PDB file of C-alpha atoms in Angstrom:
ATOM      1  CA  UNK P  14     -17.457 -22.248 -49.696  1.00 43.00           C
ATOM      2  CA  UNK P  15     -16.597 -25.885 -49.859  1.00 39.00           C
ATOM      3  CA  UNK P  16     -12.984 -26.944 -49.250  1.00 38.00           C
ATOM      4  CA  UNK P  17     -12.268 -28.326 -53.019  1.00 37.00           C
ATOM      5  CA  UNK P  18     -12.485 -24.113 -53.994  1.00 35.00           C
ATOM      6  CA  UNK P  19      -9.502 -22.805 -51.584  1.00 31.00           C
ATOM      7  CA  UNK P  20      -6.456 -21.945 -53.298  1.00 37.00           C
ATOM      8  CA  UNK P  21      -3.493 -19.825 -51.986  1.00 41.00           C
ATOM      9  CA  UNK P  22      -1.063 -17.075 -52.678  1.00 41.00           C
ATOM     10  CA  UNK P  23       2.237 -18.094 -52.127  1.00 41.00           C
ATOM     11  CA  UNK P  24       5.892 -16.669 -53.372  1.00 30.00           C
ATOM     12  CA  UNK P  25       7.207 -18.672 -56.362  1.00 29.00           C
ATOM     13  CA  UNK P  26       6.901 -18.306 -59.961  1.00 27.00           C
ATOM     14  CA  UNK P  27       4.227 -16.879 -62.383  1.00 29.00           C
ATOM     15  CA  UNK P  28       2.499 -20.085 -63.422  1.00 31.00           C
ATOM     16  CA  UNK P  29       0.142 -20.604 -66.709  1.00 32.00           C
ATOM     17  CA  UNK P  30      -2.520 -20.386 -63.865  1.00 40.00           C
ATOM     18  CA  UNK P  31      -1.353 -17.849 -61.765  1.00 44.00           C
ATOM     19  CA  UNK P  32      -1.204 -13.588 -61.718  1.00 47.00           C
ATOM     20  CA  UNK P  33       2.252 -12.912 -60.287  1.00 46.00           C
ATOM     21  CA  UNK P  34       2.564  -9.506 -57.957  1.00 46.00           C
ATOM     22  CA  UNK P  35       4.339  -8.625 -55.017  1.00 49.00           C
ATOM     23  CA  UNK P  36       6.832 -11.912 -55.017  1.00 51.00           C
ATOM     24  CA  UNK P  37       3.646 -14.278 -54.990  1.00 60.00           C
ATOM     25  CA  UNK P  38       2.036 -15.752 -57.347  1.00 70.00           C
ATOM     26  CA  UNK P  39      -2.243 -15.838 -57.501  1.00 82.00           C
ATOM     27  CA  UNK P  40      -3.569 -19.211 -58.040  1.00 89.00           C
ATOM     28  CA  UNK P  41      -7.292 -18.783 -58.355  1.00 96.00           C
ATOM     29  CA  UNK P  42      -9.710 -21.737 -58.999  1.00 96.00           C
ATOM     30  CA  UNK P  43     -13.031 -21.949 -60.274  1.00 97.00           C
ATOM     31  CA  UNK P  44     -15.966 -24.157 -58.683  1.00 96.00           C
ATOM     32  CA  UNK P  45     -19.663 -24.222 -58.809  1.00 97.00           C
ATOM     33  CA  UNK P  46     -20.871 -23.631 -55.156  1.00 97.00           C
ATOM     34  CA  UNK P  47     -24.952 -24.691 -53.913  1.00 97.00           C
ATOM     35  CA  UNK P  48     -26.702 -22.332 -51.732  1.00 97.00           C
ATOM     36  CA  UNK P  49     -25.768 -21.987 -48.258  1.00 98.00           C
ATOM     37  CA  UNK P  50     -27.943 -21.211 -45.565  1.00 98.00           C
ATOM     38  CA  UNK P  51     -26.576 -18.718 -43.478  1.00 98.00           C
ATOM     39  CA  UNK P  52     -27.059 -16.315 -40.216  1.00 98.00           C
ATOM     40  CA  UNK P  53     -25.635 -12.642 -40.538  1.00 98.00           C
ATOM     41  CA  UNK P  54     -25.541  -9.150 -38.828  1.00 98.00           C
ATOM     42  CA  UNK P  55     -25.702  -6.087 -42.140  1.00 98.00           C
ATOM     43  CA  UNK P  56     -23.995  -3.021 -41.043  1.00 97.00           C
ATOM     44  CA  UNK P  57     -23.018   0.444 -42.849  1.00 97.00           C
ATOM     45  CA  UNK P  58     -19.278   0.770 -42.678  1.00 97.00           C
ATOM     46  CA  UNK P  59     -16.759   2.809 -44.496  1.00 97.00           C
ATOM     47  CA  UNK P  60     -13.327   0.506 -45.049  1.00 93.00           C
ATOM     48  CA  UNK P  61     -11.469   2.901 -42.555  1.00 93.00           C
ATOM     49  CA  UNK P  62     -14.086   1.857 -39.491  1.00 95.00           C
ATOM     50  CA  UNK P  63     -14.300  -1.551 -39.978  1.00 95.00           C
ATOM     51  CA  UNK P  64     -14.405  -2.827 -36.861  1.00 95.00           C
ATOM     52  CA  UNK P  65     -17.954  -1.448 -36.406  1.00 96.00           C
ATOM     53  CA  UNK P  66     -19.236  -4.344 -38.455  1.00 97.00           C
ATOM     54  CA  UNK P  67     -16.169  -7.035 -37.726  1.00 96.00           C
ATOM     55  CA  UNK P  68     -16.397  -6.823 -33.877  1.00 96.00           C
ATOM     56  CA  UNK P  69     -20.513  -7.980 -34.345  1.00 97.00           C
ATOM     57  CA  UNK P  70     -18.856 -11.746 -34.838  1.00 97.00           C
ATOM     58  CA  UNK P  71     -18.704 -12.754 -32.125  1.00 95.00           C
ATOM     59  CA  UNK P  72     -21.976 -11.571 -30.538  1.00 96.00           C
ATOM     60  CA  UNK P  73     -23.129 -13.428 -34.178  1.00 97.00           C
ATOM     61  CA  UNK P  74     -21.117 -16.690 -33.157  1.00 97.00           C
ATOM     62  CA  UNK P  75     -22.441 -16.364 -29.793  1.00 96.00           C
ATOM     63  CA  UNK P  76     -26.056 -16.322 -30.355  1.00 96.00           C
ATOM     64  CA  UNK P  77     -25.751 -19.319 -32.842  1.00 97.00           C
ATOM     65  CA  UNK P  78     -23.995 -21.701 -30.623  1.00 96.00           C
ATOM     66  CA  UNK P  79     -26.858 -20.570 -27.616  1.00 95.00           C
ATOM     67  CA  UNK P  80     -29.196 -21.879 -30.628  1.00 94.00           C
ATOM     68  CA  UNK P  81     -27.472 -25.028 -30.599  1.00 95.00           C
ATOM     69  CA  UNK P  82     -26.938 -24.174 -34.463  1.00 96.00           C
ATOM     70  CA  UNK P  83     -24.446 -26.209 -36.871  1.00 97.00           C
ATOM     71  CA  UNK P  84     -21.784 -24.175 -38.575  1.00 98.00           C
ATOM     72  CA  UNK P  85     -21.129 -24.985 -42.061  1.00 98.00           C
ATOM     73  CA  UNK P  86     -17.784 -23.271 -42.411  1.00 97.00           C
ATOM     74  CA  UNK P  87     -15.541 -20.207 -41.575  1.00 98.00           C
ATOM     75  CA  UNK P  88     -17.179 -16.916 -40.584  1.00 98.00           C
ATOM     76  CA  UNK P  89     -17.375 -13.904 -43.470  1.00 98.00           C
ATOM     77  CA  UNK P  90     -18.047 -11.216 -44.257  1.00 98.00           C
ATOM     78  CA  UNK P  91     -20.092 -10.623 -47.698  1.00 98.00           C
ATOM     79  CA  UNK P  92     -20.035  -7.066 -49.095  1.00 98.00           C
ATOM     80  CA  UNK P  93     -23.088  -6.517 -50.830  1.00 98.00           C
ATOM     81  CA  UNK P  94     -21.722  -2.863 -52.053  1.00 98.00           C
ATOM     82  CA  UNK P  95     -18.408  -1.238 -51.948  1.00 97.00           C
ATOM     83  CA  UNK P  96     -17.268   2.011 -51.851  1.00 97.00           C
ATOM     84  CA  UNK P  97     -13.451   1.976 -51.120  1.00 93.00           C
ATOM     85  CA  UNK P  98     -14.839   5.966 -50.953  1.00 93.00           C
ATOM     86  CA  UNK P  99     -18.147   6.123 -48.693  1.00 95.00           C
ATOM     87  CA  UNK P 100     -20.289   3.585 -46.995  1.00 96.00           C
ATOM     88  CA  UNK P 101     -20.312  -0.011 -48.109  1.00 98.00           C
ATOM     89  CA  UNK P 102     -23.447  -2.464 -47.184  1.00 98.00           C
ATOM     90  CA  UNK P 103     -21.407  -5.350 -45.498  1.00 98.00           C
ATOM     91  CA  UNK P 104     -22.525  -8.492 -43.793  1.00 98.00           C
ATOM     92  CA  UNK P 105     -20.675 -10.273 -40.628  1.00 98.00           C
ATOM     93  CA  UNK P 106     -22.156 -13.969 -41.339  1.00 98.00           C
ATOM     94  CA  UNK P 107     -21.555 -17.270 -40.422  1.00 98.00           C
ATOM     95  CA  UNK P 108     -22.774 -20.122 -42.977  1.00 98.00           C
ATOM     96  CA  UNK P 109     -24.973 -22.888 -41.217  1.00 98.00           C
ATOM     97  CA  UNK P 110     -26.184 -26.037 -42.076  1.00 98.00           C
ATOM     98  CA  UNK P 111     -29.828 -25.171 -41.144  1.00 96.00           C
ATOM     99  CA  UNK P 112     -30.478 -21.174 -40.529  1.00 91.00           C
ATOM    100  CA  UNK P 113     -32.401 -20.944 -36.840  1.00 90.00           C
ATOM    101  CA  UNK P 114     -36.205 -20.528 -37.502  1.00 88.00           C
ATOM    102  CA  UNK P 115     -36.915 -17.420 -35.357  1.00 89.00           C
ATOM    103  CA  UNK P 116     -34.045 -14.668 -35.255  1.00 93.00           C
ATOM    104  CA  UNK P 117     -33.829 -11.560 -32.798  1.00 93.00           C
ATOM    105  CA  UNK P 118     -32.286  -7.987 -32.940  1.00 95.00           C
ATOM    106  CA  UNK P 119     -30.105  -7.109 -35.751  1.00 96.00           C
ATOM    107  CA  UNK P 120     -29.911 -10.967 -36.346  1.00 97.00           C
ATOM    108  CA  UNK P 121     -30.889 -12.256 -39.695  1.00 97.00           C
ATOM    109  CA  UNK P 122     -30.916 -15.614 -41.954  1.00 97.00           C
ATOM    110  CA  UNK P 123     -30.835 -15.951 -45.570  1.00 97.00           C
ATOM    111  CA  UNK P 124     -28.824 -18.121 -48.120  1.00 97.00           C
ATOM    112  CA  UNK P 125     -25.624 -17.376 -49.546  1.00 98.00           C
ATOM    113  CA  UNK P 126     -26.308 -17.178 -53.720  1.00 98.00           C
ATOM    114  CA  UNK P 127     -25.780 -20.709 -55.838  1.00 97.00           C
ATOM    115  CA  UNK P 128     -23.379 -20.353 -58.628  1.00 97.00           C
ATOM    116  CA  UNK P 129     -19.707 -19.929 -60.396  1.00 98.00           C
ATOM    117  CA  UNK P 130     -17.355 -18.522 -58.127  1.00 98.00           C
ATOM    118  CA  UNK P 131     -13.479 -17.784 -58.152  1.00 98.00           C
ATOM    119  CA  UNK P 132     -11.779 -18.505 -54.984  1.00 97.00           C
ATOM    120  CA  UNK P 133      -8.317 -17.562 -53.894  1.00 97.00           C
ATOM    121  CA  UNK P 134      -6.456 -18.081 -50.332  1.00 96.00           C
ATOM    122  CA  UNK P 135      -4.655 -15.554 -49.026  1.00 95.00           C
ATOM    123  CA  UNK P 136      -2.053 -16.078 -45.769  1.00 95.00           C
ATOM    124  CA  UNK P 137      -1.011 -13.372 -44.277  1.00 95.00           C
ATOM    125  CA  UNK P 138      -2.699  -9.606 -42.448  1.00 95.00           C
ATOM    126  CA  UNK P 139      -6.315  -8.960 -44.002  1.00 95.00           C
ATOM    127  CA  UNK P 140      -4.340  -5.090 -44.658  1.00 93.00           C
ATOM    128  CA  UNK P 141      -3.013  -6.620 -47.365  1.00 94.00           C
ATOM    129  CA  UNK P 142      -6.130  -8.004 -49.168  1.00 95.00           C
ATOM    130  CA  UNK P 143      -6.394  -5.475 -51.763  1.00 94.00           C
ATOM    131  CA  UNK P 144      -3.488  -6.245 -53.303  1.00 94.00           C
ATOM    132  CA  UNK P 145      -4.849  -9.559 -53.226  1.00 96.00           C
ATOM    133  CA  UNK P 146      -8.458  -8.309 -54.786  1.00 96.00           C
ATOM    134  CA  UNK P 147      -6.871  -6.430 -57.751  1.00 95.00           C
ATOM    135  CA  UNK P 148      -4.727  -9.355 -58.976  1.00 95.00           C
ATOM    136  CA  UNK P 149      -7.862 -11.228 -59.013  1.00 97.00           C
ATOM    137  CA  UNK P 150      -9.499  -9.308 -60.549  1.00 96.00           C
ATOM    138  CA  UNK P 151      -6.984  -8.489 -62.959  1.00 95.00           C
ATOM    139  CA  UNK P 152      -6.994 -12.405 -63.490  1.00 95.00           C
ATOM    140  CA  UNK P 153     -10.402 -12.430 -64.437  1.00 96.00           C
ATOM    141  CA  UNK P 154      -9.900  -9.960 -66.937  1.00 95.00           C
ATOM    142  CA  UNK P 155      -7.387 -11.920 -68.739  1.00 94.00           C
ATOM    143  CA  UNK P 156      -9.165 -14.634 -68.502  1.00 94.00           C
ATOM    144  CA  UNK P 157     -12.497 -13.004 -69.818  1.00 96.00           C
ATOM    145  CA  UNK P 158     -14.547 -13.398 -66.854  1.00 97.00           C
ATOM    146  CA  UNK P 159     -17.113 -11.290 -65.976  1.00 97.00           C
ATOM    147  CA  UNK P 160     -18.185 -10.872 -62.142  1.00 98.00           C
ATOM    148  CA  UNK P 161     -21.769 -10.809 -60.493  1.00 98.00           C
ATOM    149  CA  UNK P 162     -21.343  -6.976 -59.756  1.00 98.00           C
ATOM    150  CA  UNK P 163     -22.703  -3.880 -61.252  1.00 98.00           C
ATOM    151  CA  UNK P 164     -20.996  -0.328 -61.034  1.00 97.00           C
ATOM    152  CA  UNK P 165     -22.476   2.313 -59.510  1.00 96.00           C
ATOM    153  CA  UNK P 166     -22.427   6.150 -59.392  1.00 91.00           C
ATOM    154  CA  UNK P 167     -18.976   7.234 -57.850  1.00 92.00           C
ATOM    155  CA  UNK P 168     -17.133   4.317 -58.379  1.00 94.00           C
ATOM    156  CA  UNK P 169     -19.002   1.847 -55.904  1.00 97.00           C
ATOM    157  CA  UNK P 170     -20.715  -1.733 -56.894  1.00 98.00           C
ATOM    158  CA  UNK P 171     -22.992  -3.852 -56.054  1.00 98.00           C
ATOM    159  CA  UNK P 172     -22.121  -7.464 -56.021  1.00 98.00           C
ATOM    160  CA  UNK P 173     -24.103 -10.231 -55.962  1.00 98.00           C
ATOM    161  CA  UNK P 174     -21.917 -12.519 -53.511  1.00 98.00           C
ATOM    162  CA  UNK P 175     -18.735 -11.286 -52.714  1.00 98.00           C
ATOM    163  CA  UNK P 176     -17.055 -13.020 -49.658  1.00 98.00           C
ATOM    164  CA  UNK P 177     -14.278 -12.651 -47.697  1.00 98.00           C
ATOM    165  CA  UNK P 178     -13.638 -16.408 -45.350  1.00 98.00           C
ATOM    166  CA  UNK P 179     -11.396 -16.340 -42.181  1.00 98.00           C
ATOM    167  CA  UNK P 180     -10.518 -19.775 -41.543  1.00 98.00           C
ATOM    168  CA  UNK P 181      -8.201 -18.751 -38.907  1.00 97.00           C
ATOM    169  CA  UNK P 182      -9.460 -18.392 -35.336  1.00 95.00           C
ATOM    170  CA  UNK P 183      -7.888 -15.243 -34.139  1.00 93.00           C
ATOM    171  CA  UNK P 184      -8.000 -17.451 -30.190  1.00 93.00           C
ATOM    172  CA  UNK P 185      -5.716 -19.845 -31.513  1.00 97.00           C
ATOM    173  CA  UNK P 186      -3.582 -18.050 -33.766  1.00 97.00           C
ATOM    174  CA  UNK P 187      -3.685 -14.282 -32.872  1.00 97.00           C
ATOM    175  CA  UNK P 188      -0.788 -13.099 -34.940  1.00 98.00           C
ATOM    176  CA  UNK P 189      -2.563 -11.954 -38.202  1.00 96.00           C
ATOM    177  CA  UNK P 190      -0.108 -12.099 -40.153  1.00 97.00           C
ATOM    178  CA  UNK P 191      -0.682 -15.779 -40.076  1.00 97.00           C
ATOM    179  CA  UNK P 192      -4.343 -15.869 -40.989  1.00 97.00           C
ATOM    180  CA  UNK P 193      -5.621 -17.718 -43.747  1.00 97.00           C
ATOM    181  CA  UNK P 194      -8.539 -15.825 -45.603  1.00 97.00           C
ATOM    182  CA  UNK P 195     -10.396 -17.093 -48.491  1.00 97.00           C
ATOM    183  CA  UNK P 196     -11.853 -14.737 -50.982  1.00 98.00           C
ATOM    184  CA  UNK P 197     -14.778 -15.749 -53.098  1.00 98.00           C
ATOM    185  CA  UNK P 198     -16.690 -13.811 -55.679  1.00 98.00           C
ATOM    186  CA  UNK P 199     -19.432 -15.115 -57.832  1.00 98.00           C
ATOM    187  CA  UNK P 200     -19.497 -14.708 -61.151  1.00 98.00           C
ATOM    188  CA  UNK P 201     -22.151 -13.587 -63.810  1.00 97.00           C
ATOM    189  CA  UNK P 202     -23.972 -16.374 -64.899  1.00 84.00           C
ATOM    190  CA  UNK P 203     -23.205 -17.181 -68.616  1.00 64.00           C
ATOM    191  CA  UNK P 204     -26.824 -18.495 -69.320  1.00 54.00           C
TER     192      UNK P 204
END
């Protein structure tokens, strides 16, 4: 997602723009984002073993700097479904200018979805993204939005581009409770 989208949770007062939970206050903003070529490994994970899918970045990042690729931006991961429950379909991905021509292994290319998306930056450990995730989404409600996800049996969805950005390199800065994660979810297009 392009830099003009990022936003941030910080502690301060609830704003005319902001959800306020926790002692910080949830300043989402809205952009319209082009498609994004990207590179990406999908895995099968359930929320309490992610590392099966998060520890395939690097070998990801690996195999597109050997391809002398461009990166257009912070690794992700884009959950495609989730069940906070079961298995969710997740992608480790990493957007590129220009997606490789030939791939290999689990390796694949596609392009991240055009469209409305709300954005929010989050500092702090990833643990505590879902407190992040339901004040956005609680946001949304009250501001009538309605996201590029359908419900499924058992509580899961399916979303049509949900992303979660870590624009912190864990080599530089391995304390996570100093990472910077973007969170951007695609809303339903209103035609």
């Amino acid at each position: 997602m392009s830099d003009d989208s990022r936003n941030d949770t910080d502690s301060g007062t609830n704003g005319a723009s902001g959800a306020r939970d926790a002692g910080w206050v949830l300043r989402p903003t809205l952009s319209v984002q082009p498609e994004q070529p990207y590179a990406f490994i999908r895995g099968s994970v359930r929320m309490d073993n992610f590392a099966v899918i998060a520890d395939r970045l690097g070998e990801l990042i690996g195999w597109l700097s050997a391809q002398g690729a461009e990166f257009a931006g912070a690794p992700f991961f884009r959950f495609n479904t989730v069940d906070m429950a079961g298995e969710s379909d997740v992608e480790a991905g990493v957007p590129v200018v220009v997606a490789p021509p030939a791939t290999e292994g689990d390796i694949q290319t596609g392009a991240l979805p055009a469209g409305h998306y709300a954005t929010v930056r989050h500092t702090g450990h990833p643990d505590q993204l879902f407190a992040v995730i339901t004040a956005l989404r609680a946001w949304a409600d009250e501001e009538g939005l309605t996201w590029d996800m359908t419900p499924l049996e058992g509580g899961a969805e399916r979303w049509g581009c949900r992303l979660e950005s870590y624009l912190t390199d864990p080599a530089v800065e391995p304390d996570m409770d100093k990472w910077e994660i973007e969170l951007s979810f695609r809303l339903a297009d209103t035609g």
